[in-house]
mmCIF file of C-alpha atoms in Angstrom:
data_model
loop_
_atom_site.group_PDB
_atom_site.id
_atom_site.type_symbol
_atom_site.label_atom_id
_atom_site.label_comp_id
_atom_site.label_asym_id
_atom_site.label_seq_id
_atom_site.Cartn_x
_atom_site.Cartn_y
_atom_site.Cartn_z
ATOM 1 C CA MET A 1 -0.011 0.014 -0.005
ATOM 2 C CA ASN A 2 1.429 3.318 -1.080
ATOM 3 C CA THR A 3 1.533 6.121 1.569
ATOM 4 C CA LYS A 4 0.313 9.459 0.246
ATOM 5 C CA LEU A 5 2.898 12.238 0.400
ATOM 6 C CA TYR A 6 1.891 15.733 1.455
ATOM 7 C CA HIS A 7 3.964 18.731 0.458
ATOM 8 C CA ALA A 8 4.316 21.990 2.410
ATOM 9 C CA LYS A 9 4.827 23.797 -0.875
ATOM 10 C CA GLU A 10 1.079 23.368 -1.706
ATOM 11 C CA LEU A 11 0.213 24.973 1.604
ATOM 12 C CA GLU A 12 2.725 27.766 1.125
ATOM 13 C CA LEU A 13 1.381 28.693 -2.272
ATOM 14 C CA MET A 14 -2.183 28.750 -0.968
ATOM 15 C CA LEU A 15 -1.281 30.995 1.946
ATOM 16 C CA LYS A 16 0.690 33.336 -0.295
ATOM 17 C CA THR A 17 -2.417 33.821 -2.288
ATOM 18 C CA GLN A 18 -4.926 34.403 0.455
ATOM 19 C CA LYS A 19 -2.605 35.403 3.412
ATOM 20 C CA ILE A 20 -4.650 33.543 6.076
ATOM 21 C CA ALA A 21 -6.570 30.277 6.155
ATOM 22 C CA THR A 22 -8.615 28.032 8.436
ATOM 23 C CA MET A 23 -7.785 24.465 9.270
ATOM 24 C CA GLU A 24 -10.596 23.222 6.988
ATOM 25 C CA GLU A 25 -9.301 25.212 4.039
ATOM 26 C CA MET A 26 -5.747 23.825 4.542
ATOM 27 C CA LYS A 27 -6.956 20.236 4.915
ATOM 28 C CA LYS A 28 -8.806 20.595 1.620
ATOM 29 C CA VAL A 29 -5.697 21.885 -0.166
ATOM 30 C CA LEU A 30 -3.489 19.089 1.188
ATOM 31 C CA GLY A 31 -6.191 16.461 0.589
ATOM 32 C CA THR A 32 -6.175 15.179 4.163
ATOM 33 C CA ASN A 33 -8.772 14.687 6.846
ATOM 34 C CA THR A 34 -6.420 15.009 9.857
ATOM 35 C CA ASN A 35 -5.291 18.140 11.643
ATOM 36 C CA ILE A 36 -1.968 16.600 12.579
ATOM 37 C CA THR A 37 -0.931 16.374 8.944
ATOM 38 C CA VAL A 38 -1.626 20.079 8.473
ATOM 39 C CA PHE A 39 0.342 20.976 11.623
ATOM 40 C CA ARG A 40 3.351 18.981 10.394
ATOM 41 C CA LYS A 41 3.396 20.965 7.168
ATOM 42 C CA LEU A 42 2.804 24.279 8.978
ATOM 43 C CA LYS A 43 5.727 23.592 11.244
ATOM 44 C CA GLU A 44 7.960 23.454 8.232
ATOM 45 C CA LEU A 45 6.760 26.958 7.216
ATOM 46 C CA ASN A 46 7.110 28.683 10.633
ATOM 47 C CA TYR A 47 3.452 29.507 11.261
ATOM 48 C CA HIS A 48 1.375 31.740 13.472
ATOM 49 C CA THR A 49 -2.112 31.192 14.951
ATOM 50 C CA SER A 50 -4.516 34.127 15.319
ATOM 51 C CA TYR A 51 -5.264 35.300 18.844
ATOM 52 C CA SER A 52 -8.679 36.583 17.668
ATOM 53 C CA HIS A 53 -11.522 34.457 16.306
ATOM 54 C CA GLY A 54 -10.776 31.686 18.779
ATOM 55 C CA GLY A 55 -7.481 30.880 17.093
ATOM 56 C CA ARG A 56 -9.267 29.651 13.945
ATOM 57 C CA PHE A 57 -6.921 31.313 11.440
ATOM 58 C CA TYR A 58 -3.303 30.576 10.454
ATOM 59 C CA THR A 59 -0.619 32.334 8.507
ATOM 60 C CA ILE A 60 3.152 31.936 7.977
ATOM 61 C CA GLN A 61 6.051 34.103 9.091
ATOM 62 C CA GLN A 62 7.115 35.290 5.646
ATOM 63 C CA LEU A 63 3.759 36.964 5.054
ATOM 64 C CA VAL A 64 3.456 39.054 8.215
ATOM 65 C CA LYS A 65 4.885 42.432 9.245
ATOM 66 C CA PHE A 66 4.525 42.861 12.990
ATOM 67 C CA ASP A 67 4.270 46.388 14.403
ATOM 68 C CA GLU A 68 6.182 47.805 17.389
ATOM 69 C CA GLN A 69 3.973 45.835 19.801
ATOM 70 C CA GLY A 70 4.368 42.602 17.877
ATOM 71 C CA LEU A 71 0.866 42.692 16.319
ATOM 72 C CA TRP A 72 -0.343 42.148 12.736
ATOM 73 C CA SER A 73 -3.833 41.924 11.234
ATOM 74 C CA TYR A 74 -5.422 40.954 7.947
ATOM 75 C CA GLN A 75 -9.109 41.384 7.197
ATOM 76 C CA SER A 76 -9.832 42.016 10.898
ATOM 77 C CA VAL A 77 -8.044 38.821 11.936
ATOM 78 C CA TYR A 78 -5.332 39.491 14.462
ATOM 79 C CA PHE A 79 -2.027 37.781 15.033
ATOM 80 C CA SER A 80 0.781 38.322 17.573
ATOM 81 C CA GLN A 81 4.443 37.361 17.517
ATOM 82 C CA HIS A 82 4.014 36.581 21.234
ATOM 83 C CA GLY A 83 1.537 33.768 20.477
ATOM 84 C CA THR A 84 -1.770 33.420 22.325
ATOM 85 C CA LEU A 85 -3.922 36.194 23.671
ATOM 86 C CA LEU A 86 -2.722 35.387 27.177
ATOM 87 C CA SER A 87 0.913 35.607 26.212
ATOM 88 C CA THR A 88 0.273 38.774 24.288
ATOM 89 C CA LEU A 89 -1.478 40.498 27.144
ATOM 90 C CA GLU A 90 1.271 39.525 29.538
ATOM 91 C CA PHE A 91 3.981 40.933 27.271
ATOM 92 C CA ILE A 92 2.232 44.227 26.483
ATOM 93 C CA VAL A 93 1.347 44.892 30.121
ATOM 94 C CA ASN A 94 4.817 44.032 31.333
ATOM 95 C CA HIS A 95 6.359 46.434 28.816
ATOM 96 C CA SER A 96 3.995 49.316 29.397
ATOM 97 C CA LYS A 97 5.158 52.458 31.159
ATOM 98 C CA SER A 98 1.981 53.065 33.146
ATOM 99 C CA GLY A 99 -0.008 49.820 33.020
ATOM 100 C CA TYR A 100 -3.300 49.520 31.117
ATOM 101 C CA SER A 101 -7.012 49.464 31.802
ATOM 102 C CA VAL A 102 -9.271 46.859 30.159
ATOM 103 C CA ALA A 103 -10.627 49.513 27.751
ATOM 104 C CA GLU A 104 -7.051 50.486 26.688
ATOM 105 C CA LEU A 105 -6.013 46.899 26.067
ATOM 106 C CA GLN A 106 -9.174 46.132 24.084
ATOM 107 C CA ASP A 107 -8.486 49.197 21.968
ATOM 108 C CA ILE A 108 -4.930 47.945 21.246
ATOM 109 C CA LEU A 109 -5.810 44.294 20.704
ATOM 110 C CA HIS A 110 -9.290 44.735 19.158
ATOM 111 C CA VAL A 111 -10.689 41.744 21.141
ATOM 112 C CA GLY A 112 -12.391 41.261 24.483
ATOM 113 C CA CYS A 113 -9.777 40.889 27.234
ATOM 114 C CA LYS A 114 -11.629 40.619 30.608
ATOM 115 C CA GLU A 115 -11.662 36.814 30.907
ATOM 116 C CA ALA A 116 -8.026 36.480 29.759
ATOM 117 C CA LEU A 117 -6.925 39.227 32.205
ATOM 118 C CA LEU A 118 -8.672 37.503 35.078
ATOM 119 C CA GLN A 119 -6.948 34.260 34.206
ATOM 120 C CA LEU A 120 -3.552 36.040 34.214
ATOM 121 C CA ILE A 121 -4.408 37.644 37.605
ATOM 122 C CA ASN A 122 -5.549 34.346 39.134
ATOM 123 C CA THR A 123 -2.332 32.582 38.019
ATOM 124 C CA GLY A 124 -0.126 35.386 39.288
ATOM 125 C CA ARG A 125 1.223 36.378 35.834
ATOM 126 C CA LEU A 126 -0.201 39.889 36.188
ATOM 127 C CA TYR A 127 -1.285 42.233 38.991
ATOM 128 C CA ARG A 128 -4.134 44.727 39.206
ATOM 129 C CA GLU A 129 -4.762 47.715 41.393
ATOM 130 C CA LYS A 130 -7.780 49.910 41.709
ATOM 131 C CA ILE A 131 -7.059 53.576 40.886
ATOM 132 C CA CYS A 132 -9.831 56.151 40.822
ATOM 133 C CA GLY A 133 -12.438 53.409 40.726
ATOM 134 C CA ARG A 134 -10.949 51.448 37.846
ATOM 135 C CA TYR A 135 -8.624 48.511 37.699
ATOM 136 C CA LEU A 136 -5.146 49.098 36.387
ATOM 137 C CA TYR A 137 -3.395 45.988 35.076
ATOM 138 C CA CYS A 138 0.339 45.952 35.851
ATOM 139 C CA SER A 139 3.324 43.665 35.904
ATOM 140 C CA SER A 140 3.536 41.126 38.670
ATOM 141 C CA GLN A 141 7.190 42.080 39.145
ATOM 142 C CA SER A 142 7.238 44.400 42.128
ATOM 143 C CA THR A 143 9.729 46.973 40.800
ATOM 144 C CA ILE A 144 8.002 47.350 37.424
ATOM 145 C CA LYS A 145 4.574 47.360 39.118
ATOM 146 C CA LYS A 146 5.592 50.189 41.393
ATOM 147 C CA GLN A 147 6.819 52.274 38.471
ATOM 148 C CA GLN A 148 3.695 51.640 36.513
ATOM 149 C CA VAL A 149 1.345 52.581 39.346
ATOM 150 C CA THR A 150 3.346 55.711 40.112
ATOM 151 C CA ALA A 151 3.353 56.729 36.462
ATOM 152 C CA ARG A 152 -0.432 56.225 36.187
ATOM 153 C CA ARG A 153 -1.132 58.245 39.320
ATOM 154 C CA ILE A 154 1.017 61.142 37.977
ATOM 155 C CA GLN A 155 -0.714 60.867 34.596
ATOM 156 C CA GLN A 156 -4.214 61.057 36.129
ATOM 157 C CA GLU A 157 -3.281 63.895 38.417
ATOM 158 C CA PHE A 158 -2.129 66.034 35.522
ATOM 159 C CA GLU A 159 -4.592 64.759 32.920
ATOM 160 C CA SER A 160 -6.658 67.906 32.882
ATOM 161 C CA GLN A 161 -3.513 70.077 32.506
ATOM 162 C CA ARG A 162 -1.739 68.247 29.698
ATOM 163 C CA ILE A 163 -0.455 69.793 26.484
ATOM 164 C CA ALA A 164 -2.582 68.959 23.442
ATOM 165 C CA PRO A 165 -0.179 69.202 20.480
ATOM 166 C CA GLU A 166 -2.841 68.909 17.851
ATOM 167 C CA SER A 167 -4.811 71.862 19.222
ATOM 168 C CA THR A 168 -1.975 74.054 20.544
ATOM 169 C CA SER A 169 -1.843 77.556 18.955
ATOM 170 C CA ASP A 170 1.258 78.700 17.118
ATOM 171 C CA GLU A 171 1.737 81.358 19.800
ATOM 172 C CA LEU A 172 1.655 78.827 22.645
ATOM 173 C CA LYS A 173 3.942 76.439 20.756
ATOM 174 C CA ALA A 174 6.463 79.239 20.159
ATOM 175 C CA ALA A 175 6.322 80.131 23.858
ATOM 176 C CA ILE A 176 6.998 76.488 24.906
ATOM 177 C CA ILE A 177 9.923 76.223 22.445
ATOM 178 C CA LEU A 178 11.336 79.486 23.809
ATOM 179 C CA PHE A 179 10.935 78.216 27.382
ATOM 180 C CA MET A 180 12.699 74.952 26.384
ATOM 181 C CA SER A 181 15.618 76.978 25.005
ATOM 182 C CA LEU A 182 16.151 78.575 28.383
ATOM 183 C CA LEU A 183 16.613 75.246 30.088
ATOM 184 C CA ASP A 184 19.756 73.127 30.288
ATOM 185 C CA GLU A 185 19.946 69.647 28.867
ATOM 186 C CA LYS A 186 18.736 67.862 32.019
ATOM 187 C CA GLN A 187 15.869 70.308 32.625
ATOM 188 C CA ARG A 188 14.665 69.924 29.023
ATOM 189 C CA ARG A 189 14.755 66.190 29.414
ATOM 190 C CA LEU A 190 12.791 66.207 32.678
ATOM 191 C CA TYR A 191 10.237 68.715 31.390
ATOM 192 C CA ALA A 192 9.638 66.628 28.322
ATOM 193 C CA GLY A 193 9.349 63.508 30.485
ATOM 194 C CA LEU A 194 6.763 65.224 32.665
ATOM 195 C CA GLU A 195 4.655 66.205 29.670
ATOM 196 C CA SER A 196 4.885 62.591 28.394
ATOM 197 C CA LEU A 197 3.595 61.334 31.793
ATOM 198 C CA ARG A 198 0.732 63.830 31.582
ATOM 199 C CA TRP A 199 -0.204 62.653 28.112
ATOM 200 C CA GLY A 200 -0.110 58.892 28.858
ATOM 201 C CA HIS A 201 -0.073 56.197 26.187
ATOM 202 C CA GLY A 202 2.003 57.287 23.173
ATOM 203 C CA GLY A 203 3.259 60.362 25.025
ATOM 204 C CA ASP A 204 6.984 59.857 24.381
ATOM 205 C CA ARG A 205 6.680 60.018 20.547
ATOM 206 C CA LEU A 206 3.995 62.733 20.681
ATOM 207 C CA ILE A 207 5.954 65.046 22.891
ATOM 208 C CA ALA A 208 9.183 64.350 21.056
ATOM 209 C CA ASN A 209 7.578 65.373 17.723
ATOM 210 C CA PHE A 210 5.972 68.408 19.297
ATOM 211 C CA MET A 211 9.133 69.636 20.962
ATOM 212 C CA GLY A 212 11.539 68.615 18.233
ATOM 213 C CA ILE A 213 13.663 66.363 20.364
ATOM 214 C CA ASP A 214 14.682 62.688 20.300
ATOM 215 C CA VAL A 215 12.069 60.237 21.548
ATOM 216 C CA GLY A 216 14.806 58.526 23.612
ATOM 217 C CA THR A 217 15.458 61.757 25.458
ATOM 218 C CA VAL A 218 11.736 62.041 26.397
ATOM 219 C CA SER A 219 11.630 58.374 27.490
ATOM 220 C CA ARG A 220 14.785 58.852 29.688
ATOM 221 C CA GLY A 221 13.302 61.922 31.329
ATOM 222 C CA ARG A 222 10.069 60.119 32.045
ATOM 223 C CA ARG A 223 11.914 57.128 33.590
ATOM 224 C CA GLU A 224 14.028 59.387 35.749
ATOM 225 C CA LEU A 225 10.930 61.067 37.195
ATOM 226 C CA ILE A 226 9.149 57.786 37.803
ATOM 227 C CA GLU A 227 12.143 56.208 39.436
ATOM 228 C CA GLN A 228 13.063 59.449 41.228
ATOM 229 C CA ASP A 229 16.520 58.977 39.767
ATOM 230 C CA VAL A 230 17.280 62.700 39.573
ATOM 231 C CA GLU A 231 20.499 64.069 41.011
ATOM 232 C CA ILE A 232 19.855 67.309 42.786
ATOM 233 C CA GLN A 233 22.811 69.554 42.088
ATOM 234 C CA ARG A 234 23.667 72.944 43.341
ATOM 235 C CA ILE A 235 22.165 75.737 41.202
ATOM 236 C CA ARG A 236 25.185 77.901 41.853
ATOM 237 C CA LYS A 237 28.753 76.806 41.472
ATOM 238 C CA PRO A 238 30.880 76.658 44.616
ATOM 239 C CA GLY A 239 31.977 80.205 45.350
ATOM 240 C CA GLY A 240 29.134 81.766 43.379
ATOM 241 C CA GLY A 241 26.475 84.012 44.734
ATOM 242 C CA ARG A 242 26.687 87.044 46.924
ATOM 243 C CA LYS A 243 29.963 87.393 48.788
ATOM 244 C CA SER A 244 29.753 87.191 52.553
ATOM 245 C CA VAL A 245 30.550 90.343 54.485
ATOM 246 C CA GLU A 246 33.278 90.018 57.020
ATOM 247 C CA LYS A 247 33.123 92.239 60.024
ATOM 248 C CA LYS A 248 36.400 94.079 60.404
ATOM 249 C CA LEU A 249 37.854 94.491 63.844
ATOM 250 C CA THR A 250 39.005 97.957 64.778
ATOM 251 C CA LYS A 251 42.576 98.144 65.958
ATOM 252 C CA SER A 252 42.995 99.320 69.497
#
C-alpha cells in the first residue's frame, strides 16, 4: 500500500495567495482529513495562529509584518508574535510604562480581554490595582509594578492640564519652544518626560515630535521622574552668589 505524500509547498502557495486560512481550508488543499498532517506541514513553514476568532486562522512568518507591539492583522483577523492572547497581554502589560485598563487593552488588541486578564491575575502572571475606581493591570514584578502605578497616578493627576499638541496655537507652541531653549539639557529632558507622563499612552513620541527632540530623550526623562533617579545639584557653582561680608575688627 502506497503512503500518500503531502507537500508543504502546496500549503505555502495557498497562503501566499490568500494570506490567512482556516484548518478546514488547509486540509482541503492538502487532501487530508487529519489536523496533525496540516500541523506537520505548517511547522515546516514557521506558522502563526490568530489570537482573535478563537485561534481559527493561520498564516506563515514570511507573510506578516509585525508592528512595534508585535501585532499584525489581515481582514480584521489579528496575530501576535508573542503567540496566544494570554501571552500577548502579559507581554504588552509588562512592557507598558503606566499599565493599562481593560478598555485600553481592548483598543490595542481589538478583542475582548476581561476573561483572559482574570486568568492572568488568578495565576499570578499579572497584577491589578484599583485607581480612581478602575482597575489598572500591571506587571507582577514588584519593581515594574511600582513604576507603572506611580506613572499612572501622575498621569491622572495632571490629565486635565496636559499639552494637546494637535490643538496648541502657534503662539503657545512658540512660547513653549522658547521656554525649552532657556533650560539646560537635564531640565529639558525632565520637562519633556513630565509632559509625556501627563499625556499617557504614546506620550513619548507625541511630545518628542511636538518639541523637536529625540524620543529617547523624552523616554529617559520620564523614567528618571518615575524612578526618582534625579541628582539634585547645586544651582550655583561653589563660590558663586553674593559674597559674605566679614566684620572688620578695629585696631586698638
